[in-house]
Coordinates of C-alpha atoms in Angstrom, one line a residue:
X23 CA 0.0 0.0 0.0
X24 CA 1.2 3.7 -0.5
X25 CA 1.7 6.2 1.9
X26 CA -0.5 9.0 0.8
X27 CA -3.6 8.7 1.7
X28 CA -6.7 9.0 -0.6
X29 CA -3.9 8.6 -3.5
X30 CA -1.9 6.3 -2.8
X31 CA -2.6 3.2 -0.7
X32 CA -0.9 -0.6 -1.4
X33 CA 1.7 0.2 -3.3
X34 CA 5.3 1.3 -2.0
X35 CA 5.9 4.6 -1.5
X36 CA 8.8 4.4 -3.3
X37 CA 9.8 2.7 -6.0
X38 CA 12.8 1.3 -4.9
X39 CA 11.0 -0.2 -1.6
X40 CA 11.3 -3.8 -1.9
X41 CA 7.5 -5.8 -2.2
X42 CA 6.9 -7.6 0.6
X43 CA 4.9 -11.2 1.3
X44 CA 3.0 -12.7 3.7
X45 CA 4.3 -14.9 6.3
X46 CA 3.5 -18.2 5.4
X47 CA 2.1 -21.2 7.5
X48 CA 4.3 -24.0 8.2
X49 CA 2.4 -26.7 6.0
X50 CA 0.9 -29.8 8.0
X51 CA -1.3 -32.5 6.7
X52 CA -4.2 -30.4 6.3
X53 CA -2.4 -27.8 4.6
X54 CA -0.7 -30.5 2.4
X55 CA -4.2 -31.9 1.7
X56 CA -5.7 -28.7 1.0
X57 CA -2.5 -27.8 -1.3
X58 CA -2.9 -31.0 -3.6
X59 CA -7.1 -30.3 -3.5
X60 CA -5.8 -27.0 -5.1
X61 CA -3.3 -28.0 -7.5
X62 CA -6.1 -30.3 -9.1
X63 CA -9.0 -27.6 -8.9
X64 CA -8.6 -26.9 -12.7
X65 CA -9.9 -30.6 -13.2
X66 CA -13.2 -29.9 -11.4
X67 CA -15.1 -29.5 -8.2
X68 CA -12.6 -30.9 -5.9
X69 CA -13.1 -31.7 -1.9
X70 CA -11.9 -28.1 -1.5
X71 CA -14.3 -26.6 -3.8
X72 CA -17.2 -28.3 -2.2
X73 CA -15.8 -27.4 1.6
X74 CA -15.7 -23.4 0.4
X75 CA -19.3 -24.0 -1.6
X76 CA -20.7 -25.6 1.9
X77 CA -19.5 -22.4 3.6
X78 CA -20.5 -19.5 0.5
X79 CA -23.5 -17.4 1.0
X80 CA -24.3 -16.5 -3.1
X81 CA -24.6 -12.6 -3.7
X82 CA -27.6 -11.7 -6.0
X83 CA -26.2 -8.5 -7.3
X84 CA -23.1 -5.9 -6.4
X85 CA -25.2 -2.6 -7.5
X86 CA -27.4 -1.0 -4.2
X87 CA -31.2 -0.3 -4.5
X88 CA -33.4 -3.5 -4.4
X89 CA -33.9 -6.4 -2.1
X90 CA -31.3 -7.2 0.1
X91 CA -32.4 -10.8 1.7
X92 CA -28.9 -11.7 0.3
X93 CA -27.2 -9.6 2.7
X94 CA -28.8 -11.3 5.8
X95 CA -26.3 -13.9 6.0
X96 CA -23.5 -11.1 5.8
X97 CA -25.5 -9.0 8.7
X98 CA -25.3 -12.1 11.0
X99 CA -21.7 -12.8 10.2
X100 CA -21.2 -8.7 11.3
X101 CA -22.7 -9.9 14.6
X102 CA -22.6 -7.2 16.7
X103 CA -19.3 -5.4 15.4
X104 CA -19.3 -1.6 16.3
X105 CA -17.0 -0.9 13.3
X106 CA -17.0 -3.1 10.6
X107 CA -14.5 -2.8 7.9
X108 CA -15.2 -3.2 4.2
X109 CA -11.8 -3.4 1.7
X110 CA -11.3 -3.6 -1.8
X111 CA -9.3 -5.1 -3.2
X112 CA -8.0 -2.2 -6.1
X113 CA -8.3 0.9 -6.2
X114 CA -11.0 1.8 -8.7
X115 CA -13.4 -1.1 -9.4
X116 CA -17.0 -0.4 -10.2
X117 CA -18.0 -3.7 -8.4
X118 CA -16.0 -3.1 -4.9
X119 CA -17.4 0.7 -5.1
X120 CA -20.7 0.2 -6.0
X121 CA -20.8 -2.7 -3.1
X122 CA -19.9 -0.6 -0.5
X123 CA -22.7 1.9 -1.3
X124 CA -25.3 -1.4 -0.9
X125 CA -23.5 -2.7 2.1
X126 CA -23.8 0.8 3.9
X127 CA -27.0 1.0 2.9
X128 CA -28.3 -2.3 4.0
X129 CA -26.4 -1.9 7.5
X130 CA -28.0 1.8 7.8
X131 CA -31.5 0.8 7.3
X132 CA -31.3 -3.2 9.2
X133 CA -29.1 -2.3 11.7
X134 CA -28.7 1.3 12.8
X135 CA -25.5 2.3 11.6
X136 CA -25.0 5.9 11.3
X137 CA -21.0 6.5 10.1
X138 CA -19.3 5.7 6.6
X139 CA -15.4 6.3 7.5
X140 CA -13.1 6.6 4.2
X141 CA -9.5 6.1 3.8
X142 CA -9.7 9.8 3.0
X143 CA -8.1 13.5 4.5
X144 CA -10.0 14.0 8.4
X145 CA -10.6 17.6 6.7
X146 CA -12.0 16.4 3.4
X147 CA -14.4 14.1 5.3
X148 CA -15.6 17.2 7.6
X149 CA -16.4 19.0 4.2
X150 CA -18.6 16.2 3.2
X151 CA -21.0 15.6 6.4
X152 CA -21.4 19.4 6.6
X153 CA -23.2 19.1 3.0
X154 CA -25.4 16.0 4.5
X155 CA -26.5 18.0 7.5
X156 CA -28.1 20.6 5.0
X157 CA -25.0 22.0 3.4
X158 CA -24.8 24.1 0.5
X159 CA -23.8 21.9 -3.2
X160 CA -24.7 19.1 -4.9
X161 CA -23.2 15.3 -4.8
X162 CA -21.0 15.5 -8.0
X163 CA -19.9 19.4 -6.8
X164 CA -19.0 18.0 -3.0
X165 CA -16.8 15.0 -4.7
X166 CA -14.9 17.4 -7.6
X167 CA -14.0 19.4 -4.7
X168 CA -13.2 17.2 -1.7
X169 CA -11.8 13.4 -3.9
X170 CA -9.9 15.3 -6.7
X171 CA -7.1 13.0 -7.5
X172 CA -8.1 10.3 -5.5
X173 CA -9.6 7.2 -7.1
X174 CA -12.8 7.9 -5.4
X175 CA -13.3 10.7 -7.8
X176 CA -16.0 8.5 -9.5
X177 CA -20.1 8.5 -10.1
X178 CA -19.6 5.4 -7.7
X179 CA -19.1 7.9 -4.8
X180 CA -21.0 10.7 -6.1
X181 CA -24.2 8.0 -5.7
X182 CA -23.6 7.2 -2.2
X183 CA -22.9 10.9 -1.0
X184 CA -26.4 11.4 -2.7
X185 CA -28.1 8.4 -0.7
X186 CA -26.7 9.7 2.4
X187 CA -28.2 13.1 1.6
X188 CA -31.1 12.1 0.5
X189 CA -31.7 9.8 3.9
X190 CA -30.9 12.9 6.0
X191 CA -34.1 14.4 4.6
X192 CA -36.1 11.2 4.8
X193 CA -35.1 10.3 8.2
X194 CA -34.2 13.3 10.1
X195 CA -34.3 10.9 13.3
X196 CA -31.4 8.7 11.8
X197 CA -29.2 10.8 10.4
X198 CA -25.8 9.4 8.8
X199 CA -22.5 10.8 8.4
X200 CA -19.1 10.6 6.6
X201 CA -15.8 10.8 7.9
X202 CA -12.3 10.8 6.7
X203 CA -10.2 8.5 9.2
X204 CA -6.9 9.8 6.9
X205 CA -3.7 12.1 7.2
X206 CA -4.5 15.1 5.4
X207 CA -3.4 13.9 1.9
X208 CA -3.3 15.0 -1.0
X209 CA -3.9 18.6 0.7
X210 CA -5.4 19.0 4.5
X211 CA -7.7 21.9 3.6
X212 CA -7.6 25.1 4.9
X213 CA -11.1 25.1 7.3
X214 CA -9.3 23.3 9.3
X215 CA -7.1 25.5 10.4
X216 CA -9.7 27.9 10.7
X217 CA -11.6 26.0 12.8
X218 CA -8.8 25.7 15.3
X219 CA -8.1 29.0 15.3
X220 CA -11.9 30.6 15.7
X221 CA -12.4 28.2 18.8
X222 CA -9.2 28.7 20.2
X223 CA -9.4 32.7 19.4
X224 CA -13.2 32.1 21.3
X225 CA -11.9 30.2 24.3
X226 CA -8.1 31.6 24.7
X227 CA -7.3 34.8 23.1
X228 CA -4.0 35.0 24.9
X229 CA -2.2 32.4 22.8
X230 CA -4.1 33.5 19.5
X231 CA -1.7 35.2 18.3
X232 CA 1.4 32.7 18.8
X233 CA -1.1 30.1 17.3
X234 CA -1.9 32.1 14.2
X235 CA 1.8 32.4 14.1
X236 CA 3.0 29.0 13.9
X237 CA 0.0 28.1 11.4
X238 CA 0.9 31.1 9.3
X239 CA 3.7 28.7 8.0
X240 CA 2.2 25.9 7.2
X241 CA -1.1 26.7 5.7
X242 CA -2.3 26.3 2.5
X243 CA -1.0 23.2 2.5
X244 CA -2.7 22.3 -0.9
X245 CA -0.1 19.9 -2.7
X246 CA 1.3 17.0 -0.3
X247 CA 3.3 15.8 -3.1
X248 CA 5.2 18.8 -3.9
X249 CA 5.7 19.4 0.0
X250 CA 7.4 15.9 0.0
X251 CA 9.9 17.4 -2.9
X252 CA 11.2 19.6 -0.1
X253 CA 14.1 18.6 1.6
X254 CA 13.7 16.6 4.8
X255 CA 15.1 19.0 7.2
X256 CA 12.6 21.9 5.9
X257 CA 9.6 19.6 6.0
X258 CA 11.2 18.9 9.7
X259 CA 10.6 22.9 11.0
X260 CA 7.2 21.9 9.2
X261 CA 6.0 19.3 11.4
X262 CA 8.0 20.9 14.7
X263 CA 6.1 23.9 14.3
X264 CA 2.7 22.0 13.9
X265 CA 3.5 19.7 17.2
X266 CA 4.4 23.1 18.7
X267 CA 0.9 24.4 17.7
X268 CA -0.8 20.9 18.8
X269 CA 1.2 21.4 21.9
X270 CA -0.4 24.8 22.9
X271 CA -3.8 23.9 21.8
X272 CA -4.5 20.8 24.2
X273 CA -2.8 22.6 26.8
X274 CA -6.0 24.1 27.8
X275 CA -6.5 22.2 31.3
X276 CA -10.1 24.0 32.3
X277 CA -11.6 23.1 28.4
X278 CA -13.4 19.9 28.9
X279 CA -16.6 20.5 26.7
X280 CA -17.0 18.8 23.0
X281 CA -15.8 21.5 20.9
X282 CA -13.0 21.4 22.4
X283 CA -12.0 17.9 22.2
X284 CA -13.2 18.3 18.0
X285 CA -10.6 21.6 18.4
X286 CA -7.9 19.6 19.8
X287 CA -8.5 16.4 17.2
X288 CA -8.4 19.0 14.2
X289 CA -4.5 20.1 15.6
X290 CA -3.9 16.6 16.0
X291 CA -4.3 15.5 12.5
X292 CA -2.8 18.4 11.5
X293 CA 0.0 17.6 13.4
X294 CA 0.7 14.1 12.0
X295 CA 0.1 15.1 8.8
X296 CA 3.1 17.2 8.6
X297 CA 5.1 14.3 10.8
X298 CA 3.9 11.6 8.1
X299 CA 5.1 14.6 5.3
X300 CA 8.8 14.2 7.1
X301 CA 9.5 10.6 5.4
X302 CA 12.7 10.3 3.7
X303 CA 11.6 8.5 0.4
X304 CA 15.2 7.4 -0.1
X305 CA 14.8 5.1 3.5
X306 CA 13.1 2.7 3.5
X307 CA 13.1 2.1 7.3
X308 CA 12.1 5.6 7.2
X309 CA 9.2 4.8 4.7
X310 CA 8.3 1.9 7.2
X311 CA 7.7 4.6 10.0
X312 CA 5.7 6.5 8.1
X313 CA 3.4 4.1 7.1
X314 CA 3.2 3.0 11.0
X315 CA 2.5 5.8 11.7
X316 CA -0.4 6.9 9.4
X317 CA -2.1 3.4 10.0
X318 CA -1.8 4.1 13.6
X319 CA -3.3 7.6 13.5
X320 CA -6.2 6.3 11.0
X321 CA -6.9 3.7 14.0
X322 CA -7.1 6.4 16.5
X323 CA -9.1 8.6 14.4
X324 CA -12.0 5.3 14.4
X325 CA -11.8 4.6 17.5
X326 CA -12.1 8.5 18.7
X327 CA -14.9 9.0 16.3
X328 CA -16.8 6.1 17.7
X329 CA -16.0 6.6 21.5
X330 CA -17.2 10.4 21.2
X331 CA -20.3 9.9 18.9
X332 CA -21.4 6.2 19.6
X333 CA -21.7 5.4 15.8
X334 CA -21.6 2.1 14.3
X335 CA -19.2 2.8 11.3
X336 CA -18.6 1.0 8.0
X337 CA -14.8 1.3 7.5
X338 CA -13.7 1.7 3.9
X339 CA -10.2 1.4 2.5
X340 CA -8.0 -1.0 1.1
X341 CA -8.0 -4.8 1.7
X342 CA -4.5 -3.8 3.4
X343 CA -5.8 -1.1 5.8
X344 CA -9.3 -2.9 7.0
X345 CA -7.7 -6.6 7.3
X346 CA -5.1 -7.8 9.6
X347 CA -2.2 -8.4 7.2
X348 CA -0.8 -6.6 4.4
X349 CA 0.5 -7.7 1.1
X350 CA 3.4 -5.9 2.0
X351 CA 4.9 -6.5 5.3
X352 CA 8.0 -4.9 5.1
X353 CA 6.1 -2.0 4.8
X354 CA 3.3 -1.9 6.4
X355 CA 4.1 -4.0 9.3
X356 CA 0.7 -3.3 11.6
X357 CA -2.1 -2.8 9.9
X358 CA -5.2 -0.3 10.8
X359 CA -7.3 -3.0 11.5
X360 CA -5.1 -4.7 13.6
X361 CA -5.4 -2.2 16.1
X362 CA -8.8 -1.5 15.9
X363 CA -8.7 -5.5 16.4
X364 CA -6.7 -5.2 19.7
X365 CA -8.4 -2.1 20.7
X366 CA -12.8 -3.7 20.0
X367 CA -12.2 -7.4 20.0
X368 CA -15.1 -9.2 18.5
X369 CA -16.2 -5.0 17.9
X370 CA -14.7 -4.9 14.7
X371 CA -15.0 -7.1 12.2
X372 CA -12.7 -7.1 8.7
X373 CA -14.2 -7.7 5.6
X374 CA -11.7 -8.1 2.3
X375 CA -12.6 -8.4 -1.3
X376 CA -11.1 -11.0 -3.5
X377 CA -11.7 -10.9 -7.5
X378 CA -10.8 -13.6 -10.8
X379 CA -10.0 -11.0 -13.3
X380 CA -10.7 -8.0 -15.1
X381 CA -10.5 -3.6 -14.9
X382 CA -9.3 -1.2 -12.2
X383 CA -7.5 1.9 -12.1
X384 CA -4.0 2.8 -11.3
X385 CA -1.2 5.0 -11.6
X386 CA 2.6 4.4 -13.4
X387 CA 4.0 5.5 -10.2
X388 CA 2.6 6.6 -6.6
X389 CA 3.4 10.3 -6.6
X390 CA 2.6 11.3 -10.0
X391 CA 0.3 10.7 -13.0
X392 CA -3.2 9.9 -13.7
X393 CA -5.7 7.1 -12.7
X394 CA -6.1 4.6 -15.5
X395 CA -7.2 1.8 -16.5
X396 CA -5.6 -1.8 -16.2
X397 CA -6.7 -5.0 -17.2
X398 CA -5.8 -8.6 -15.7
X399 CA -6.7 -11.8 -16.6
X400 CA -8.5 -14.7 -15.1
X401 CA -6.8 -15.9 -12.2
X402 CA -3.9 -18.5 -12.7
X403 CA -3.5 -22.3 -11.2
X404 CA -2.0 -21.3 -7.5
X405 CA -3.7 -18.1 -7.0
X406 CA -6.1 -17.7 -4.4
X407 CA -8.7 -16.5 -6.7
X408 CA -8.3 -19.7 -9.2
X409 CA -9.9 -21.8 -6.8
X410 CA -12.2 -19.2 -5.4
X411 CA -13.6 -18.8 -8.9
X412 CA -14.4 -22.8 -9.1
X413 CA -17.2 -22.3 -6.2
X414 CA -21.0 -22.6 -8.0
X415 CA -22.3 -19.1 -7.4
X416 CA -20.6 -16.0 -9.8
X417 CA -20.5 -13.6 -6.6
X418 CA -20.4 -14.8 -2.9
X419 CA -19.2 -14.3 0.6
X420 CA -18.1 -16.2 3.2
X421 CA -17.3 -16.5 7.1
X422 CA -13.5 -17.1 7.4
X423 CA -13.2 -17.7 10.8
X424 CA -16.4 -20.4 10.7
X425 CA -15.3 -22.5 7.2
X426 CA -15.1 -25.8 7.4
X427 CA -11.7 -27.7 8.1
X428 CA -10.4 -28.4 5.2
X429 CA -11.5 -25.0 3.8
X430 CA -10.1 -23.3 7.1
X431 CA -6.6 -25.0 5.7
X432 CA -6.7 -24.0 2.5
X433 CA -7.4 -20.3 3.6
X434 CA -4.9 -19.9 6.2
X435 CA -1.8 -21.1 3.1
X436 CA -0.3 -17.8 1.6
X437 CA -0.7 -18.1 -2.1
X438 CA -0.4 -15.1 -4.9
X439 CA -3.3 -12.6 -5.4
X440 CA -4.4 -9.6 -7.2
X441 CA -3.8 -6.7 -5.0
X442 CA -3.4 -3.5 -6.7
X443 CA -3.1 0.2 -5.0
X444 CA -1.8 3.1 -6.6
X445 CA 0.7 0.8 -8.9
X446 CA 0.3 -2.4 -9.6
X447 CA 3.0 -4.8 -10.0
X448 CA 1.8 -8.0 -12.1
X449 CA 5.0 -10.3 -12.0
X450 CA 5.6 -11.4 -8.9
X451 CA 2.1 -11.2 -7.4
X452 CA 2.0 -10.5 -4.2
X453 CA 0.8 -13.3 -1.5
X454 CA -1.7 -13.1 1.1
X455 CA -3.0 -15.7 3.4
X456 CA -7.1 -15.0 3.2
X457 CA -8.3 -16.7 6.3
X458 CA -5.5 -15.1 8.6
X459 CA -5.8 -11.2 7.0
X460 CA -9.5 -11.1 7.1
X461 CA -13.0 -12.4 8.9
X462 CA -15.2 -12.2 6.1
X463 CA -14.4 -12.5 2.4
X464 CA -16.4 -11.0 -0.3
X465 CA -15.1 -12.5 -4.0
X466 CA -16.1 -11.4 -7.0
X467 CA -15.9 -13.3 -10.4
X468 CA -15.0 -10.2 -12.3
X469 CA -15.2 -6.2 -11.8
X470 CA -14.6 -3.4 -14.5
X471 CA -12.5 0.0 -13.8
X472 CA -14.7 2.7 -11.8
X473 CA -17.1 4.9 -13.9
X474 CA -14.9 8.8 -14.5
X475 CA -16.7 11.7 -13.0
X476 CA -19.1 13.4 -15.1
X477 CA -19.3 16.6 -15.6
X478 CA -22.5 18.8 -14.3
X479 CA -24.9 19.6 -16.8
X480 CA -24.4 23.5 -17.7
X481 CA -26.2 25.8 -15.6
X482 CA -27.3 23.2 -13.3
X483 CA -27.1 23.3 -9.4
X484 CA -29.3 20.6 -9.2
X485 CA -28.3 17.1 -7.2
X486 CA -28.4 14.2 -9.5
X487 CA -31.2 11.7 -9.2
X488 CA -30.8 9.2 -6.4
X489 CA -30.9 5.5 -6.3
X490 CA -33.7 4.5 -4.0

């Protein structure tokens, strides 16, 4: 995964960063039964087929609106998860997208969720909610302005931040929100400082003006990728001077109240953003602690979000951010939802997306270029999705953690799969272990590239139609 959150996650930060793999289980006659099972699924519906079929829960359709008794199955495996992650496999697939929007939807309505978090800037996500609490713009406006240059710059996105809009006015009683859990990447957006500084100016005027001082600095800070062209002890005064400011704002000993713990989180992401902007690209230890870090603060910002609103959140980001292992180890050695595993227990549940073949987007390198389009065949003998793609039903899901035995082996066995982020690398694939990374897996026979943003129709102010 890459480091820069809403552009560039699973997929090194740098190019020269080595890809990582999975740890693999030492193999033991289950594993070694599962493993030949595998090696002969091309011939037909082995044992191992028939163990995952047993355990697969068939998905009628990926696209929201409509029935969703096919979902029940999922709900129960959910249990009573507080957060519940949802990954995706690429970047930029219609299918994972357009799935997420269902899933949300379906959780919203049967089981009182009220919180879709993104793998998105804390600052961007603010910008959002305020238009679903009655804010000023349409859905295709609020996404040109807040995802620009993010893959989740897409109709995909621009139809669930209508739903959510539209359910604020039907349901004024249950009223959902959207949050960015991220670093403030590709820019932080400059509300944010504002905001600190009209509380702080409301509830301390006294250190107003050092504050204004220190953020004078550092704000706009519009282009994350041309900050990181900066050398390494200039972006250092950077992120000293926004710990400085993060120092003086939660200071306040006698502020106890709710804005002030919103005033104090707003500094704080401010103030890791510009420590996550110090990595040295050249190190890759240096890349490591970046990406530690910014997995670490997404975690907190979940678990904050939760504790002080008691929301049940759907979690979107990568497979590598909402599951327990990453594709690339070396580099992102703890995982988001690993801590949010340590920190909620049975609270949070992980839910990863697996898929056989076809479109997504990506990028020739992670801090430059344009999303495109990439297409990859059908899974080959030995990939995880080969065998997968042998079970009877097109779409499906199923429990990890409840499979049957010889399943259960099968699925805790690293083996190659397609895992794209911001770049792709097709030869070697990386490896993953399914049953050990996630406790759900969604797997999709095949998924075309995200639909591009259209432009508004001239003149018009008006929202686009929504999917009910």
């Amino acid at each position: 995964m890459g480091a820069l959150a809403a552009t560039t996650s699973a997929a090194p930060l740098a190019a020269a960063a080595p890809a990582g793999r999975a740890p693999s289980a030492a193999p033991d006659a289950s594993a070694a039964s599962a493993l030949s099972a595998d090696s002969g699924a091309a011939n037909g519906r082995t044992a191992l087929v028939r163990s995952l079929e047993r355990a697969a829960h068939p998905l009628g359709s990926t696209e929201p609106g409509g029935r969703t008794g096919d979902l029940r199955g999922l709900s129960a495996m959910v249990g009573d998860a507080k957060v519940v992650g949802l990954g995706e496999a690429t970047h930029g697939s219609h299918e994972f997208f357009a799935m997420k929007e269902r899933v949300f939807r379906h959780l919203v309505e049967e089981r009182g969720f009220t919180t879709f978090a993104l793998e998105m800037s804390w600052s961007a996500g603010l910008r959002i909610d305020e238009y679903l609490q009655g804010g000023p713009g349409d859905p295709r406006r609020i996404a040109e302005e807040t995802l620009a240059g993010s893959p989740w710059e897409r109709e995909e996105f621009v139809s669930l931040i209508g739903w959510m809009r539209e359910h604020n006015r039907r349901h004024p009683g249950h009223r959902v929100h959207f949050m960015g859990d991220d670093l403030g990447a590709p820019k932080l957006g400059d509300h944010v400082f504002a905001r600190v500084l009209s509380s702080v100016g409301e509830t301390r005027p006294e250190v107003l003006p050092r504050l204004t001082e220190l953020y004078a600095g550092l704000r706009p800070f519009d282009d994350v990728f041309a900050h990181l062209r900066k050398p390494v002890a200039e972006r250092e005064e950077y992120a000293a001077r926004a710990q400085e400011a993060l120092d003086l704002v939660a200071e306040d000993q006698e502020s106890d109240g709710t804005d002030y713990a919103w005033t104090v989180r707003h500094a704080l992401n401010i103030a890791q953003t510009f420590a996550f902007a110090t990595v040295d690209l050249a190190d890759p230890a240096s890349v490591t602690a970046a990406e530690l870090l910014r997995d670490q603060a997404m975690a907190d910002n979940v678990l904050w979000w939760q504790r002080h609103t008691g929301h049940k959140m759907l979690l979107s980001a990568h497979n590598g951010h909402v599951g327990y292992l990453s594709t690339h180890p070396d580099m992102y050695p703890r995982t988001q939802g690993a801590v949010l595993r340590d920190r909620l227990g049975d609270g949070y549940a992980a839910i990863g997306f697996s898929f056989a073949g076809g479109s997504f987007l990506t990028k020739d390198t992670s801090l430059d270029g344009e999303w495109k389009p990439v297409t990859v065949p059908a899974a080959r003998p030995g990939m995880n999705e080969h065998v997968l793609d042998r079970v009877g039903y097109r779409d499906f899901y199923l429990d990890l953690r409840t499979a049957p035995a010889a399943a259960r082996a099968w699925l805790d066995r690293a083996r190659p799969v397609y895992d794209a982020g911001s770049t792709f690398t097709p030869d070697p694939l990386p490896t993953l272990a399914l049953g050990r990374a996630y406790d759900i897996l969604i797997h999709l026979h095949r998924v075309r590239a995200a639909d591009e943003l259209r432009p508004p129709a001239r003149g018009s102010v008006a929202a686009p139609r929504v999917r009910v």
